[in-house]
Amino acid sequence: MKKLNISSKIFVDGGDPKETREAKELLGFVHGQTTNPTLISQNPIVRERMERGEKFSKREAYHFYQEVVREIAKIISGPISVEVYADRDTKAQKMIEEAKEMVKWIPNACIKLPITKEGLKAANLAVKENIPLNMTLCFSQEQAAAVYAATKGAENPVFISPFVGRLDDRGENGMNLVENILRMYRNGDGHVNVLTASVRNLNHLLFALSLSCPLITVPFRVIKEWAEKDFILPDENFNYQPQNLKPIPYQEISLDKDWKSYNIYHQLTEIGIEKFVLDWQSMIKS
Ligand code: E4P
C-alpha cells in the first residue's frame, strides 16, 4: 500500500459502512466520516426497503441512522459527523436536545448543525456542553466568521464545512471559498478547522490537498478514482483550473465581532436545509 505523504486528514463522505470499509482497504486509513440525511436516505438498505414500498416510522429511521453510525464506528476511530434534524422552524433548543442524544450514539460522534440563526445559537450552547461540532452548509466567508465567533472558547475542535460542489453547480468557484476561509482563520486562534465538503471530483480533492486544508471529506467514488490514479498528489506545478467558474473574492472580515452581528444569510443554506428535510422525510411514513 502506498504511503501518502499528506498533512490533510481524509474523511469518507457517505452513509454506507460498506463504502467506509472499502475506502479503508484502498487508503490503508480513514481519518473520519461525514454523514447527512441525504446520504442516509441513499443507503442501499433504505433504497431496497423503499423499492418494496416500505417506509420507516420516525423512531425506526433514527434507529437505522444510529445503527449505520455504530457500524462505521467499528471501522474507524476518528470523528463521525451526525446531522441533527433541522427545518426552517427548528429552534436551537430542539437542536441541542437532539445533539445531546446523538452524541451518546458513539464515543466519536461530532454533531452537524446548520449555519442559520438557530444553528449558531445551538452551537454557542453546544460548545459550553463540550459537544464536538461540524457546522454545515457553509457557503460564505461571513458564515465562517460567525461560526468562529459563536464557538470561541470551545474545548473540542469545531469543524466548518464549506460546500464546494454546490457553489460550482451555480457557476461560482467553490474552492475559492475554502481558500478564503483558510486565509481568514489565519488571523484566529485555530479553534475552527476547515473541512472541505461537497467534493465532486479528483480536482477538488487535489486542490484541497495543495492548500493543506486540515480536513477533506471525500465520496467513495472519488476515493476509488484516486486509487485508480495511484493516489496521485498535487506537485508544486499543480494548477487548479475551474471551468468557467466565477471567482469568489476574499473579504476582510473581523473575527472579533459579536456572533449575532454577522450577515449569515445564504440562499444555498436555505435550499440545502430544504433538501435534507425532503430526503429524510422521504424515508418516513406520513
Ligand atoms: C458533508 O458533510 C456534506 O454533507 C456533503 O459533502 C455534501 O455533498 P453534496 O453537495 O455532494 O451533497
PDB file of C-alpha atoms and ligand atoms in Angstrom:
ATOM      1  CA  MET A   1       0.000   0.000   0.000  1.00  0.00           C
ATOM      2  CA  LYS A   2       1.325   3.411  -0.983  1.00  0.00           C
ATOM      3  CA  LYS A   3       2.305   5.661   1.938  1.00  0.00           C
ATOM      4  CA  LEU A   4       0.595   9.010   1.421  1.00  0.00           C
ATOM      5  CA  ASN A   5       2.659  11.983   2.420  1.00  0.00           C
ATOM      6  CA  ILE A   6      -0.154  14.454   3.106  1.00  0.00           C
ATOM      7  CA  SER A   7      -0.973  16.736   6.008  1.00  0.00           C
ATOM      8  CA  SER A   8      -4.739  16.764   5.403  1.00  0.00           C
ATOM      9  CA  LYS A   9      -6.968  14.262   7.143  1.00  0.00           C
ATOM     10  CA  ILE A  10      -9.189  12.299   4.767  1.00  0.00           C
ATOM     11  CA  PHE A  11     -12.790  11.559   5.727  1.00  0.00           C
ATOM     12  CA  VAL A  12     -15.317   9.440   3.865  1.00  0.00           C
ATOM     13  CA  ASP A  13     -18.482  11.298   2.855  1.00  0.00           C
ATOM     14  CA  GLY A  14     -21.255   8.714   2.847  1.00  0.00           C
ATOM     15  CA  GLY A  15     -23.982   6.784   4.584  1.00  0.00           C
ATOM     16  CA  ASP A  16     -22.959   3.207   3.853  1.00  0.00           C
ATOM     17  CA  PRO A  17     -20.476   1.413   6.169  1.00  0.00           C
ATOM     18  CA  LYS A  18     -19.501  -0.899   3.284  1.00  0.00           C
ATOM     19  CA  GLU A  19     -18.014   2.115   1.483  1.00  0.00           C
ATOM     20  CA  THR A  20     -16.104   3.135   4.619  1.00  0.00           C
ATOM     21  CA  ARG A  21     -14.655  -0.368   4.872  1.00  0.00           C
ATOM     22  CA  GLU A  22     -13.640  -0.380   1.202  1.00  0.00           C
ATOM     23  CA  ALA A  23     -12.184   3.121   1.419  1.00  0.00           C
ATOM     24  CA  LYS A  24     -10.077   1.992   4.378  1.00  0.00           C
ATOM     25  CA  GLU A  25      -8.853  -1.009   2.403  1.00  0.00           C
ATOM     26  CA  LEU A  26      -7.867   1.219  -0.514  1.00  0.00           C
ATOM     27  CA  LEU A  27      -6.251   4.001   1.502  1.00  0.00           C
ATOM     28  CA  GLY A  28      -4.937   1.965   4.409  1.00  0.00           C
ATOM     29  CA  PHE A  29      -6.571   4.505   6.741  1.00  0.00           C
ATOM     30  CA  VAL A  30      -9.659   6.666   7.070  1.00  0.00           C
ATOM     31  CA  HIS A  31      -9.451   9.585   9.490  1.00  0.00           C
ATOM     32  CA  GLY A  32     -13.158  10.273   9.898  1.00  0.00           C
ATOM     33  CA  GLN A  33     -16.580  10.237   8.286  1.00  0.00           C
ATOM     34  CA  THR A  34     -19.339  12.657   7.436  1.00  0.00           C
ATOM     35  CA  THR A  35     -22.972  11.651   7.036  1.00  0.00           C
ATOM     36  CA  ASN A  36     -26.106  13.669   6.343  1.00  0.00           C
ATOM     37  CA  PRO A  37     -29.827  12.931   5.897  1.00  0.00           C
ATOM     38  CA  THR A  38     -29.492  12.642   2.100  1.00  0.00           C
ATOM     39  CA  LEU A  39     -26.615  10.161   2.388  1.00  0.00           C
ATOM     40  CA  ILE A  40     -28.567   8.052   4.902  1.00  0.00           C
ATOM     41  CA  SER A  41     -31.597   8.039   2.593  1.00  0.00           C
ATOM     42  CA  GLN A  42     -29.292   6.708  -0.164  1.00  0.00           C
ATOM     43  CA  ASN A  43     -28.026   3.782   1.933  1.00  0.00           C
ATOM     44  CA  PRO A  44     -28.661   0.557  -0.061  1.00  0.00           C
ATOM     45  CA  ILE A  45     -30.806  -0.944   2.726  1.00  0.00           C
ATOM     46  CA  VAL A  46     -33.024   2.141   2.738  1.00  0.00           C
ATOM     47  CA  ARG A  47     -33.285   2.086  -1.054  1.00  0.00           C
ATOM     48  CA  GLU A  48     -34.255  -1.580  -1.142  1.00  0.00           C
ATOM     49  CA  ARG A  49     -36.849  -1.002   1.527  1.00  0.00           C
ATOM     50  CA  MET A  50     -38.276   1.985  -0.320  1.00  0.00           C
ATOM     51  CA  GLU A  51     -38.423  -0.021  -3.546  1.00  0.00           C
ATOM     52  CA  ARG A  52     -40.576  -2.546  -1.709  1.00  0.00           C
ATOM     53  CA  GLY A  53     -42.769   0.374  -0.708  1.00  0.00           C
ATOM     54  CA  GLU A  54     -41.840   0.048   2.972  1.00  0.00           C
ATOM     55  CA  LYS A  55     -41.078   3.286   4.761  1.00  0.00           C
ATOM     56  CA  PHE A  56     -39.709   3.786   8.276  1.00  0.00           C
ATOM     57  CA  SER A  57     -41.514   5.131  11.288  1.00  0.00           C
ATOM     58  CA  LYS A  58     -39.703   8.185  12.677  1.00  0.00           C
ATOM     59  CA  ARG A  59     -38.340   6.057  15.501  1.00  0.00           C
ATOM     60  CA  GLU A  60     -37.115   3.364  13.100  1.00  0.00           C
ATOM     61  CA  ALA A  61     -35.417   5.987  10.914  1.00  0.00           C
ATOM     62  CA  TYR A  62     -33.435   7.329  13.859  1.00  0.00           C
ATOM     63  CA  HIS A  63     -32.647   3.798  14.942  1.00  0.00           C
ATOM     64  CA  PHE A  64     -31.407   2.998  11.437  1.00  0.00           C
ATOM     65  CA  TYR A  65     -29.226   6.160  11.375  1.00  0.00           C
ATOM     66  CA  GLN A  66     -27.809   5.145  14.756  1.00  0.00           C
ATOM     67  CA  GLU A  67     -27.073   1.601  13.531  1.00  0.00           C
ATOM     68  CA  VAL A  68     -25.246   2.942  10.452  1.00  0.00           C
ATOM     69  CA  VAL A  69     -23.145   5.262  12.585  1.00  0.00           C
ATOM     70  CA  ARG A  70     -22.360   2.467  15.069  1.00  0.00           C
ATOM     71  CA  GLU A  71     -21.282   0.220  12.218  1.00  0.00           C
ATOM     72  CA  ILE A  72     -18.972   2.940  10.875  1.00  0.00           C
ATOM     73  CA  ALA A  73     -17.567   3.437  14.385  1.00  0.00           C
ATOM     74  CA  LYS A  74     -16.453  -0.211  14.338  1.00  0.00           C
ATOM     75  CA  ILE A  75     -14.314   0.597  11.283  1.00  0.00           C
ATOM     76  CA  ILE A  76     -12.827   3.965  12.207  1.00  0.00           C
ATOM     77  CA  SER A  77     -11.947   5.715  15.434  1.00  0.00           C
ATOM     78  CA  GLY A  78     -11.849   9.292  14.120  1.00  0.00           C
ATOM     79  CA  PRO A  79     -14.726  11.788  14.262  1.00  0.00           C
ATOM     80  CA  ILE A  80     -18.013  10.695  12.677  1.00  0.00           C
ATOM     81  CA  SER A  81     -20.368  13.542  11.841  1.00  0.00           C
ATOM     82  CA  VAL A  82     -24.046  13.003  12.553  1.00  0.00           C
ATOM     83  CA  GLU A  83     -26.567  15.618  11.488  1.00  0.00           C
ATOM     84  CA  VAL A  84     -29.476  16.862  13.605  1.00  0.00           C
ATOM     85  CA  TYR A  85     -32.893  17.308  12.034  1.00  0.00           C
ATOM     86  CA  ALA A  86     -33.337  20.971  11.258  1.00  0.00           C
ATOM     87  CA  ASP A  87     -36.043  22.552   9.149  1.00  0.00           C
ATOM     88  CA  ARG A  88     -36.818  26.253   8.772  1.00  0.00           C
ATOM     89  CA  ASP A  89     -38.692  26.302  12.070  1.00  0.00           C
ATOM     90  CA  THR A  90     -36.444  24.133  14.248  1.00  0.00           C
ATOM     91  CA  LYS A  91     -35.352  26.066  17.304  1.00  0.00           C
ATOM     92  CA  ALA A  92     -31.882  25.943  18.870  1.00  0.00           C
ATOM     93  CA  GLN A  93     -33.230  24.234  21.977  1.00  0.00           C
ATOM     94  CA  LYS A  94     -34.631  21.352  19.899  1.00  0.00           C
ATOM     95  CA  MET A  95     -31.309  21.015  18.030  1.00  0.00           C
ATOM     96  CA  ILE A  96     -29.423  20.875  21.330  1.00  0.00           C
ATOM     97  CA  GLU A  97     -31.748  18.199  22.710  1.00  0.00           C
ATOM     98  CA  GLU A  98     -31.174  16.100  19.612  1.00  0.00           C
ATOM     99  CA  ALA A  99     -27.422  16.775  19.676  1.00  0.00           C
ATOM    100  CA  LYS A 100     -27.258  15.549  23.274  1.00  0.00           C
ATOM    101  CA  GLU A 101     -28.939  12.292  22.252  1.00  0.00           C
ATOM    102  CA  MET A 102     -26.862  11.771  19.102  1.00  0.00           C
ATOM    103  CA  VAL A 103     -23.571  12.412  20.849  1.00  0.00           C
ATOM    104  CA  LYS A 104     -24.309   9.359  23.004  1.00  0.00           C
ATOM    105  CA  TRP A 105     -24.646   7.095  19.950  1.00  0.00           C
ATOM    106  CA  ILE A 106     -20.892   6.521  19.679  1.00  0.00           C
ATOM    107  CA  PRO A 107     -17.832   7.851  21.540  1.00  0.00           C
ATOM    108  CA  ASN A 108     -16.516   9.691  18.463  1.00  0.00           C
ATOM    109  CA  ALA A 109     -19.700  11.490  17.346  1.00  0.00           C
ATOM    110  CA  CYS A 110     -19.420  15.006  16.026  1.00  0.00           C
ATOM    111  CA  ILE A 111     -22.703  16.867  15.680  1.00  0.00           C
ATOM    112  CA  LYS A 112     -23.633  18.689  12.495  1.00  0.00           C
ATOM    113  CA  LEU A 113     -25.626  21.882  12.887  1.00  0.00           C
ATOM    114  CA  PRO A 114     -26.643  24.190  10.035  1.00  0.00           C
ATOM    115  CA  ILE A 115     -25.229  27.716   9.839  1.00  0.00           C
ATOM    116  CA  THR A 116     -28.509  29.510  10.470  1.00  0.00           C
ATOM    117  CA  LYS A 117     -29.503  31.857  13.279  1.00  0.00           C
ATOM    118  CA  GLU A 118     -30.876  28.942  15.328  1.00  0.00           C
ATOM    119  CA  GLY A 119     -27.997  26.635  14.336  1.00  0.00           C
ATOM    120  CA  LEU A 120     -25.454  29.188  15.562  1.00  0.00           C
ATOM    121  CA  LYS A 121     -27.400  29.715  18.765  1.00  0.00           C
ATOM    122  CA  ALA A 122     -27.325  25.935  19.253  1.00  0.00           C
ATOM    123  CA  ALA A 123     -23.575  25.871  18.507  1.00  0.00           C
ATOM    124  CA  ASN A 124     -22.948  28.571  21.077  1.00  0.00           C
ATOM    125  CA  LEU A 125     -24.732  26.435  23.682  1.00  0.00           C
ATOM    126  CA  ALA A 126     -23.214  23.150  22.475  1.00  0.00           C
ATOM    127  CA  VAL A 127     -19.615  24.280  22.985  1.00  0.00           C
ATOM    128  CA  LYS A 128     -20.451  25.023  26.612  1.00  0.00           C
ATOM    129  CA  GLU A 129     -21.604  21.396  26.898  1.00  0.00           C
ATOM    130  CA  ASN A 130     -18.413  20.141  25.201  1.00  0.00           C
ATOM    131  CA  ILE A 131     -20.308  18.689  22.236  1.00  0.00           C
ATOM    132  CA  PRO A 132     -17.975  18.278  19.225  1.00  0.00           C
ATOM    133  CA  LEU A 133     -19.387  20.188  16.256  1.00  0.00           C
ATOM    134  CA  ASN A 134     -19.338  20.245  12.491  1.00  0.00           C
ATOM    135  CA  MET A 135     -21.018  23.430  11.256  1.00  0.00           C
ATOM    136  CA  THR A 136     -22.512  22.550   7.930  1.00  0.00           C
ATOM    137  CA  LEU A 137     -23.978  24.134   4.794  1.00  0.00           C
ATOM    138  CA  CYS A 138     -21.325  26.865   4.713  1.00  0.00           C
ATOM    139  CA  PHE A 139     -21.425  28.982   1.561  1.00  0.00           C
ATOM    140  CA  SER A 140     -19.882  32.292   2.615  1.00  0.00           C
ATOM    141  CA  GLN A 141     -16.876  33.692   4.403  1.00  0.00           C
ATOM    142  CA  GLU A 142     -19.181  35.721   6.661  1.00  0.00           C
ATOM    143  CA  GLN A 143     -20.873  32.486   7.808  1.00  0.00           C
ATOM    144  CA  ALA A 144     -17.415  31.124   8.641  1.00  0.00           C
ATOM    145  CA  ALA A 145     -16.626  34.256  10.669  1.00  0.00           C
ATOM    146  CA  ALA A 146     -19.906  33.843  12.566  1.00  0.00           C
ATOM    147  CA  VAL A 147     -19.090  30.194  13.335  1.00  0.00           C
ATOM    148  CA  TYR A 148     -15.683  31.249  14.632  1.00  0.00           C
ATOM    149  CA  ALA A 149     -17.193  33.907  16.896  1.00  0.00           C
ATOM    150  CA  ALA A 150     -20.104  31.733  18.117  1.00  0.00           C
ATOM    151  CA  THR A 151     -17.838  28.851  19.124  1.00  0.00           C
ATOM    152  CA  LYS A 152     -14.984  30.819  20.687  1.00  0.00           C
ATOM    153  CA  GLY A 153     -13.629  29.093  23.767  1.00  0.00           C
ATOM    154  CA  ALA A 154     -14.619  25.635  22.525  1.00  0.00           C
ATOM    155  CA  GLU A 155     -12.503  22.969  24.153  1.00  0.00           C
ATOM    156  CA  ASN A 156     -13.092  20.419  21.398  1.00  0.00           C
ATOM    157  CA  PRO A 157     -12.089  21.396  17.874  1.00  0.00           C
ATOM    158  CA  VAL A 158     -15.010  22.704  15.822  1.00  0.00           C
ATOM    159  CA  PHE A 159     -15.260  21.820  12.120  1.00  0.00           C
ATOM    160  CA  ILE A 160     -16.721  24.013   9.416  1.00  0.00           C
ATOM    161  CA  SER A 161     -17.837  22.525   6.114  1.00  0.00           C
ATOM    162  CA  PRO A 162     -17.687  24.797   3.068  1.00  0.00           C
ATOM    163  CA  PHE A 163     -19.725  23.081   0.318  1.00  0.00           C
ATOM    164  CA  VAL A 164     -17.538  23.396  -2.761  1.00  0.00           C
ATOM    165  CA  GLY A 165     -19.556  21.414  -5.338  1.00  0.00           C
ATOM    166  CA  ARG A 166     -22.821  23.201  -4.686  1.00  0.00           C
ATOM    167  CA  LEU A 167     -21.178  26.598  -5.336  1.00  0.00           C
ATOM    168  CA  ASP A 168     -19.608  25.210  -8.518  1.00  0.00           C
ATOM    169  CA  ASP A 169     -23.076  23.986  -9.561  1.00  0.00           C
ATOM    170  CA  ARG A 170     -24.264  27.546  -9.732  1.00  0.00           C
ATOM    171  CA  GLY A 171     -21.197  28.854 -11.535  1.00  0.00           C
ATOM    172  CA  GLU A 172     -19.101  30.061  -8.584  1.00  0.00           C
ATOM    173  CA  ASN A 173     -15.630  28.778  -7.773  1.00  0.00           C
ATOM    174  CA  GLY A 174     -16.346  26.855  -4.564  1.00  0.00           C
ATOM    175  CA  MET A 175     -12.669  26.147  -3.900  1.00  0.00           C
ATOM    176  CA  ASN A 176     -12.136  29.917  -3.564  1.00  0.00           C
ATOM    177  CA  LEU A 177     -14.379  29.816  -0.502  1.00  0.00           C
ATOM    178  CA  VAL A 178     -12.115  27.191   1.086  1.00  0.00           C
ATOM    179  CA  GLU A 179      -9.038  29.322   0.296  1.00  0.00           C
ATOM    180  CA  ASN A 180     -10.719  32.444   1.694  1.00  0.00           C
ATOM    181  CA  ILE A 181     -11.800  30.805   4.950  1.00  0.00           C
ATOM    182  CA  LEU A 182      -8.340  29.286   5.480  1.00  0.00           C
ATOM    183  CA  ARG A 183      -6.814  32.726   4.927  1.00  0.00           C
ATOM    184  CA  MET A 184      -9.266  34.486   7.260  1.00  0.00           C
ATOM    185  CA  TYR A 185      -8.786  31.886  10.002  1.00  0.00           C
ATOM    186  CA  ARG A 186      -5.036  32.548   9.963  1.00  0.00           C
ATOM    187  CA  ASN A 187      -5.972  35.655  11.977  1.00  0.00           C
ATOM    188  CA  GLY A 188      -7.685  33.492  14.577  1.00  0.00           C
ATOM    189  CA  ASP A 189      -6.820  31.140  17.420  1.00  0.00           C
ATOM    190  CA  GLY A 190      -7.165  27.898  15.431  1.00  0.00           C
ATOM    191  CA  HIS A 191     -10.225  26.529  17.247  1.00  0.00           C
ATOM    192  CA  VAL A 192     -12.178  26.032  13.993  1.00  0.00           C
ATOM    193  CA  ASN A 193     -10.895  23.507  11.438  1.00  0.00           C
ATOM    194  CA  VAL A 194     -11.851  23.753   7.796  1.00  0.00           C
ATOM    195  CA  LEU A 195     -13.346  20.581   6.342  1.00  0.00           C
ATOM    196  CA  THR A 196     -13.662  20.776   2.558  1.00  0.00           C
ATOM    197  CA  ALA A 197     -17.059  19.226   1.746  1.00  0.00           C
ATOM    198  CA  SER A 198     -19.289  18.634  -1.268  1.00  0.00           C
ATOM    199  CA  VAL A 199     -16.227  17.329  -3.107  1.00  0.00           C
ATOM    200  CA  ARG A 200     -17.367  16.172  -6.532  1.00  0.00           C
ATOM    201  CA  ASN A 201     -14.173  15.252  -8.349  1.00  0.00           C
ATOM    202  CA  LEU A 202     -10.481  14.493  -8.045  1.00  0.00           C
ATOM    203  CA  ASN A 203      -9.566  18.068  -8.925  1.00  0.00           C
ATOM    204  CA  HIS A 204     -11.396  19.381  -5.860  1.00  0.00           C
ATOM    205  CA  LEU A 205      -9.545  16.853  -3.722  1.00  0.00           C
ATOM    206  CA  LEU A 206      -6.135  17.643  -5.219  1.00  0.00           C
ATOM    207  CA  PHE A 207      -6.617  21.377  -4.835  1.00  0.00           C
ATOM    208  CA  ALA A 208      -7.757  20.974  -1.209  1.00  0.00           C
ATOM    209  CA  LEU A 209      -4.610  18.869  -0.609  1.00  0.00           C
ATOM    210  CA  SER A 210      -2.433  21.512  -2.238  1.00  0.00           C
ATOM    211  CA  LEU A 211      -3.949  24.085   0.154  1.00  0.00           C
ATOM    212  CA  SER A 212      -3.147  21.732   3.070  1.00  0.00           C
ATOM    213  CA  CYS A 213      -6.777  22.036   4.103  1.00  0.00           C
ATOM    214  CA  PRO A 214      -6.809  20.296   7.509  1.00  0.00           C
ATOM    215  CA  LEU A 215      -9.796  18.056   6.700  1.00  0.00           C
ATOM    216  CA  ILE A 216     -11.331  16.863   3.437  1.00  0.00           C
ATOM    217  CA  THR A 217     -14.423  14.680   3.177  1.00  0.00           C
ATOM    218  CA  VAL A 218     -14.490  12.618   0.017  1.00  0.00           C
ATOM    219  CA  PRO A 219     -17.234  10.450  -1.530  1.00  0.00           C
ATOM    220  CA  PHE A 220     -16.223   6.825  -2.060  1.00  0.00           C
ATOM    221  CA  ARG A 221     -16.419   7.103  -5.866  1.00  0.00           C
ATOM    222  CA  VAL A 222     -13.763   9.881  -5.788  1.00  0.00           C
ATOM    223  CA  ILE A 223     -11.574   7.815  -3.422  1.00  0.00           C
ATOM    224  CA  LYS A 224     -11.865   4.949  -5.934  1.00  0.00           C
ATOM    225  CA  GLU A 225     -10.859   7.235  -8.798  1.00  0.00           C
ATOM    226  CA  TRP A 226      -7.926   8.491  -6.720  1.00  0.00           C
ATOM    227  CA  ALA A 227      -6.847   4.880  -6.073  1.00  0.00           C
ATOM    228  CA  GLU A 228      -7.115   4.100  -9.804  1.00  0.00           C
ATOM    229  CA  LYS A 229      -4.755   7.032 -10.409  1.00  0.00           C
ATOM    230  CA  ASP A 230      -2.337   5.541  -7.863  1.00  0.00           C
ATOM    231  CA  PHE A 231      -3.145   8.257  -5.293  1.00  0.00           C
ATOM    232  CA  ILE A 232      -1.673  11.000  -7.411  1.00  0.00           C
ATOM    233  CA  LEU A 233      -0.702  14.081  -5.344  1.00  0.00           C
ATOM    234  CA  PRO A 234      -0.540  17.737  -6.385  1.00  0.00           C
ATOM    235  CA  ASP A 235       3.028  18.854  -7.047  1.00  0.00           C
ATOM    236  CA  GLU A 236       4.290  22.458  -6.948  1.00  0.00           C
ATOM    237  CA  ASN A 237       3.094  22.910 -10.534  1.00  0.00           C
ATOM    238  CA  PHE A 238      -0.439  21.808  -9.727  1.00  0.00           C
ATOM    239  CA  ASN A 239      -2.776  24.265 -11.303  1.00  0.00           C
ATOM    240  CA  TYR A 240      -6.450  24.151 -10.372  1.00  0.00           C
ATOM    241  CA  GLN A 241      -8.369  25.169 -13.434  1.00  0.00           C
ATOM    242  CA  PRO A 242     -12.040  25.611 -12.790  1.00  0.00           C
ATOM    243  CA  GLN A 243     -14.061  25.632 -15.997  1.00  0.00           C
ATOM    244  CA  ASN A 244     -15.981  28.885 -16.392  1.00  0.00           C
ATOM    245  CA  LEU A 245     -16.459  29.455 -12.685  1.00  0.00           C
ATOM    246  CA  LYS A 246     -16.811  32.965 -11.292  1.00  0.00           C
ATOM    247  CA  PRO A 247     -14.110  33.711  -8.687  1.00  0.00           C
ATOM    248  CA  ILE A 248     -15.261  34.365  -5.116  1.00  0.00           C
ATOM    249  CA  PRO A 249     -13.160  37.306  -3.874  1.00  0.00           C
ATOM    250  CA  TYR A 250     -11.578  37.417  -0.413  1.00  0.00           C
ATOM    251  CA  GLN A 251     -13.260  39.783   2.049  1.00  0.00           C
ATOM    252  CA  GLU A 252     -11.676  41.494   5.031  1.00  0.00           C
ATOM    253  CA  ILE A 253     -13.913  40.322   7.876  1.00  0.00           C
ATOM    254  CA  SER A 254     -13.125  40.711  11.547  1.00  0.00           C
ATOM    255  CA  LEU A 255     -13.392  37.564  13.654  1.00  0.00           C
ATOM    256  CA  ASP A 256     -13.870  39.604  16.804  1.00  0.00           C
ATOM    257  CA  LYS A 257     -17.439  40.779  16.412  1.00  0.00           C
ATOM    258  CA  ASP A 258     -20.470  39.523  18.328  1.00  0.00           C
ATOM    259  CA  TRP A 259     -21.524  36.346  16.509  1.00  0.00           C
ATOM    260  CA  LYS A 260     -25.101  37.627  16.219  1.00  0.00           C
ATOM    261  CA  SER A 261     -23.981  40.642  14.186  1.00  0.00           C
ATOM    262  CA  TYR A 262     -22.697  38.796  11.081  1.00  0.00           C
ATOM    263  CA  ASN A 263     -24.830  38.578   7.979  1.00  0.00           C
ATOM    264  CA  ILE A 264     -25.132  34.814   7.690  1.00  0.00           C
ATOM    265  CA  TYR A 265     -27.943  34.562   5.142  1.00  0.00           C
ATOM    266  CA  HIS A 266     -27.114  32.481   2.077  1.00  0.00           C
ATOM    267  CA  GLN A 267     -29.703  31.132  -0.329  1.00  0.00           C
ATOM    268  CA  LEU A 268     -27.862  27.820  -0.727  1.00  0.00           C
ATOM    269  CA  THR A 269     -28.021  27.208   3.025  1.00  0.00           C
ATOM    270  CA  GLU A 270     -31.820  27.562   2.874  1.00  0.00           C
ATOM    271  CA  ILE A 271     -32.019  25.288  -0.178  1.00  0.00           C
ATOM    272  CA  GLY A 272     -29.694  22.774   1.496  1.00  0.00           C
ATOM    273  CA  ILE A 273     -31.882  22.628   4.611  1.00  0.00           C
ATOM    274  CA  GLU A 274     -34.986  22.014   2.491  1.00  0.00           C
ATOM    275  CA  LYS A 275     -33.258  19.228   0.569  1.00  0.00           C
ATOM    276  CA  PHE A 276     -32.067  17.477   3.754  1.00  0.00           C
ATOM    277  CA  VAL A 277     -35.585  17.678   5.189  1.00  0.00           C
ATOM    278  CA  LEU A 278     -37.166  16.307   1.989  1.00  0.00           C
ATOM    279  CA  ASP A 279     -34.689  13.425   1.727  1.00  0.00           C
ATOM    280  CA  TRP A 280     -35.080  12.494   5.380  1.00  0.00           C
ATOM    281  CA  GLN A 281     -38.866  12.689   5.206  1.00  0.00           C
ATOM    282  CA  SER A 282     -38.939  10.618   2.017  1.00  0.00           C
ATOM    283  CA  MET A 283     -37.909   7.650   4.220  1.00  0.00           C
ATOM    284  CA  ILE A 284     -40.582   8.212   6.815  1.00  0.00           C
ATOM    285  CA  LYS A 285     -44.237   7.111   6.821  1.00  0.00           C
ATOM    286  CA  SER A 286     -46.542  10.103   6.840  1.00  0.00           C
TER     287      SER A 286
HETATM  288  C1  E4P B   1     -20.666  16.515   4.009  1.00  0.00           C
HETATM  289  O1  E4P B   1     -20.526  16.807   5.173  1.00  0.00           O
HETATM  290  C2  E4P B   1     -21.677  17.157   3.152  1.00  0.00           C
HETATM  291  O2  E4P B   1     -22.948  16.978   3.698  1.00  0.00           O
HETATM  292  C3  E4P B   1     -21.574  16.617   1.747  1.00  0.00           C
HETATM  293  O3  E4P B   1     -20.233  16.715   1.342  1.00  0.00           O
HETATM  294  C4  E4P B   1     -22.487  17.340   0.765  1.00  0.00           C
HETATM  295  O4  E4P B   1     -22.199  16.930  -0.541  1.00  0.00           O
HETATM  296  P1  E4P B   1     -23.113  17.241  -1.795  1.00  0.00           P
HETATM  297  O5  E4P B   1     -23.120  18.708  -2.014  1.00  0.00           O
HETATM  298  O6  E4P B   1     -22.491  16.490  -2.900  1.00  0.00           O
HETATM  299  O7  E4P B   1     -24.499  16.743  -1.446  1.00  0.00           O
END
